[in-house]
Amino acid sequence: MNYLTITGDGVNLASAVPNGASFTTAYVHSVEKTPVIDMYRIIGGKIWIWEEKVRSHNAGLPFSAPESGSFFIDSGWMTVRGGRYSMERIAYRIGNAEIGRNIWNLPPYVVSAYERYPSRRAFIEMSVRKFRDAPLIGWQEEGTRQQ
């Protein structure tokens, strides 16, 4: 089964997730000061970058379609979809109320990461585990984690 974990200084969540499940991260780009929404899918023990929505395309933001993907503009958003890119781990920098304003939507959780874990780093990781080796761990603070 797919097993998602989020770990870092003060962050801890672990859960089995079904194939095809999705989650999003949203933040304000530190240079452009515009919103960015990234949508991911969990498939076959990997995190697939499914779609990225931006309002501008300077300072390292996407501006064209990736190979095997598409780029389109709709309702003021520039959307990059596809590209066949997957990973097992995302190193995620969390901002604060001034820079970043990161929100994680990991159903059934919606977490204001920038308020809960300001200026920290987290790792969003995917693995495949047997059910008996996949404990459910809800959001926990550093020092309260189950071992």
Short mmCIF file of C-alpha atoms in Angstrom, two decimals:
data_model
loop_
_atom_site.label_atom_id
_atom_site.label_comp_id
_atom_site.label_asym_id
_atom_site.label_seq_id
_atom_site.Cartn_x
_atom_site.Cartn_y
_atom_site.Cartn_z
CA MET A 1 0.00 0.00 0.00
CA ASN A 2 1.06 3.63 -0.53
CA TYR A 3 2.31 5.21 2.68
CA LEU A 4 2.70 8.99 3.02
CA THR A 5 4.85 10.57 5.74
CA ILE A 6 5.57 14.19 6.53
CA THR A 7 8.49 14.73 8.86
CA GLY A 8 10.65 17.62 9.92
CA ASP A 9 11.30 19.96 12.78
CA GLY A 10 7.93 19.85 14.50
CA VAL A 11 5.98 18.09 11.76
CA ASN A 12 4.88 14.48 11.80
CA LEU A 13 2.06 12.81 9.89
CA ALA A 14 1.90 9.28 8.52
CA SER A 15 -0.94 7.53 6.74
CA ALA A 16 -1.80 4.91 4.19
CA VAL A 17 -3.24 6.57 1.08
CA PRO A 18 -5.13 5.03 -1.83
CA ASN A 19 -3.68 4.91 -5.32
CA GLY A 20 -4.73 8.05 -7.19
CA ALA A 21 -5.18 10.16 -4.03
CA SER A 22 -4.23 13.79 -4.43
CA PHE A 23 -2.97 16.61 -2.25
CA THR A 24 -2.13 20.25 -2.90
CA THR A 25 0.31 22.77 -1.58
CA ALA A 26 -0.24 26.50 -1.98
CA TYR A 27 2.09 29.37 -1.23
CA VAL A 28 3.01 32.91 -2.22
CA HIS A 29 6.18 32.98 -4.34
CA SER A 30 8.98 34.75 -2.46
CA VAL A 31 10.20 36.83 -5.42
CA GLU A 32 7.09 37.31 -7.56
CA LYS A 33 4.73 37.74 -4.57
CA THR A 34 2.08 35.81 -6.53
CA PRO A 35 0.21 32.63 -5.54
CA VAL A 36 1.36 29.18 -6.65
CA ILE A 37 -0.71 26.00 -6.33
CA ASP A 38 0.90 22.60 -6.82
CA MET A 39 -1.23 19.48 -7.14
CA TYR A 40 0.26 16.04 -6.62
CA ARG A 41 -1.07 12.50 -7.08
CA ILE A 42 -0.01 9.35 -5.28
CA ILE A 43 0.42 6.47 -7.70
CA GLY A 44 2.40 3.29 -7.27
CA GLY A 45 4.40 4.42 -4.25
CA LYS A 46 5.49 7.69 -5.86
CA ILE A 47 4.49 11.35 -5.66
CA TRP A 48 3.62 12.56 -9.16
CA ILE A 49 3.65 16.26 -9.97
CA TRP A 50 0.23 16.55 -11.58
CA GLU A 51 -0.37 20.25 -12.08
CA GLU A 52 1.05 23.65 -11.17
CA LYS A 53 -0.93 26.89 -11.31
CA VAL A 54 0.79 30.27 -11.28
CA ARG A 55 -0.18 33.91 -11.87
CA SER A 56 3.20 34.98 -13.29
CA HIS A 57 6.06 33.21 -15.01
CA ASN A 58 9.23 35.01 -13.97
CA ALA A 59 11.80 34.10 -11.27
CA GLY A 60 11.89 30.36 -11.89
CA LEU A 61 8.18 29.78 -12.34
CA PRO A 62 7.02 27.67 -15.30
CA PHE A 63 6.37 29.36 -18.63
CA SER A 64 5.86 26.51 -21.09
CA ALA A 65 4.64 22.94 -21.33
CA PRO A 66 6.96 20.15 -20.27
CA GLU A 67 7.55 17.23 -22.60
CA SER A 68 4.42 15.03 -22.40
CA GLY A 69 2.52 17.87 -20.75
CA SER A 70 0.41 20.92 -21.49
CA PHE A 71 0.41 24.64 -20.72
CA PHE A 72 -2.75 26.75 -20.83
CA ILE A 73 -4.23 29.96 -19.44
CA ASP A 74 -7.69 30.03 -17.85
CA SER A 75 -9.32 32.57 -15.52
CA GLY A 76 -6.04 34.39 -14.86
CA TRP A 77 -4.11 31.24 -13.98
CA MET A 78 -1.29 29.79 -16.08
CA THR A 79 -1.44 26.02 -15.68
CA VAL A 80 1.24 23.45 -16.39
CA ARG A 81 -0.16 19.92 -16.40
CA GLY A 82 1.59 16.60 -16.79
CA GLY A 83 5.18 15.99 -17.70
CA ARG A 84 5.55 12.47 -16.28
CA TYR A 85 7.71 13.54 -13.34
CA SER A 86 7.59 11.60 -10.08
CA MET A 87 9.63 11.33 -6.90
CA GLU A 88 9.62 9.60 -3.56
CA ARG A 89 10.59 12.65 -1.50
CA ILE A 90 9.91 16.38 -1.57
CA ALA A 91 12.08 18.69 0.55
CA TYR A 92 9.63 21.47 1.40
CA ARG A 93 10.59 24.87 2.82
CA ILE A 94 7.85 26.45 4.89
CA GLY A 95 7.61 30.23 5.00
CA ASN A 96 5.86 32.49 7.45
CA ALA A 97 3.14 35.15 7.43
CA GLU A 98 5.29 37.46 5.28
CA ILE A 99 7.02 35.03 2.93
CA GLY A 100 5.32 31.88 1.73
CA ARG A 101 2.02 31.65 3.61
CA ASN A 102 2.07 27.90 2.88
CA ILE A 103 -1.16 25.90 3.02
CA TRP A 104 -1.28 22.11 2.71
CA ASN A 105 -4.48 20.39 1.67
CA LEU A 106 -4.01 16.71 2.51
CA PRO A 107 -7.57 15.39 2.81
CA PRO A 108 -9.04 15.28 5.34
CA TYR A 109 -6.54 17.83 6.70
CA VAL A 110 -6.09 21.46 5.66
CA VAL A 111 -3.05 22.83 7.45
CA SER A 112 -1.79 26.43 7.58
CA ALA A 113 1.80 25.21 7.63
CA TYR A 114 3.21 28.74 7.79
CA GLU A 115 1.32 29.40 11.05
CA ARG A 116 1.94 26.01 12.60
CA TYR A 117 5.58 25.52 11.51
CA PRO A 118 6.94 28.94 10.47
CA SER A 119 10.34 29.07 8.76
CA ARG A 120 10.94 25.35 9.02
CA ARG A 121 11.65 22.54 6.58
CA ALA A 122 9.60 19.39 6.06
CA PHE A 123 9.96 16.25 4.00
CA ILE A 124 6.93 14.82 2.24
CA GLU A 125 7.74 11.20 1.46
CA MET A 126 6.04 8.27 -0.18
CA SER A 127 6.83 4.60 0.24
CA VAL A 128 5.16 1.24 -0.17
CA ARG A 129 4.51 -0.74 3.01
CA LYS A 130 2.60 -3.73 4.20
CA PHE A 131 -0.58 -2.77 6.03
CA ARG A 132 0.75 -4.08 9.36
CA ASP A 133 3.80 -1.80 8.97
CA ALA A 134 1.78 1.35 8.16
CA PRO A 135 0.62 3.04 11.38
CA LEU A 136 -1.70 6.03 11.20
CA ILE A 137 -0.09 8.99 12.94
CA GLY A 138 -1.99 12.29 13.06
CA TRP A 139 -0.34 15.70 13.25
CA GLN A 140 2.10 15.74 16.13
CA GLU A 141 4.54 18.28 17.50
CA GLU A 142 8.25 17.57 18.02
CA GLY A 143 8.71 15.62 21.26
CA THR A 144 5.24 14.05 21.16
CA ARG A 145 5.87 11.59 18.34
CA GLN A 146 5.18 7.92 18.81
CA GLN A 147 8.28 5.77 18.46
#
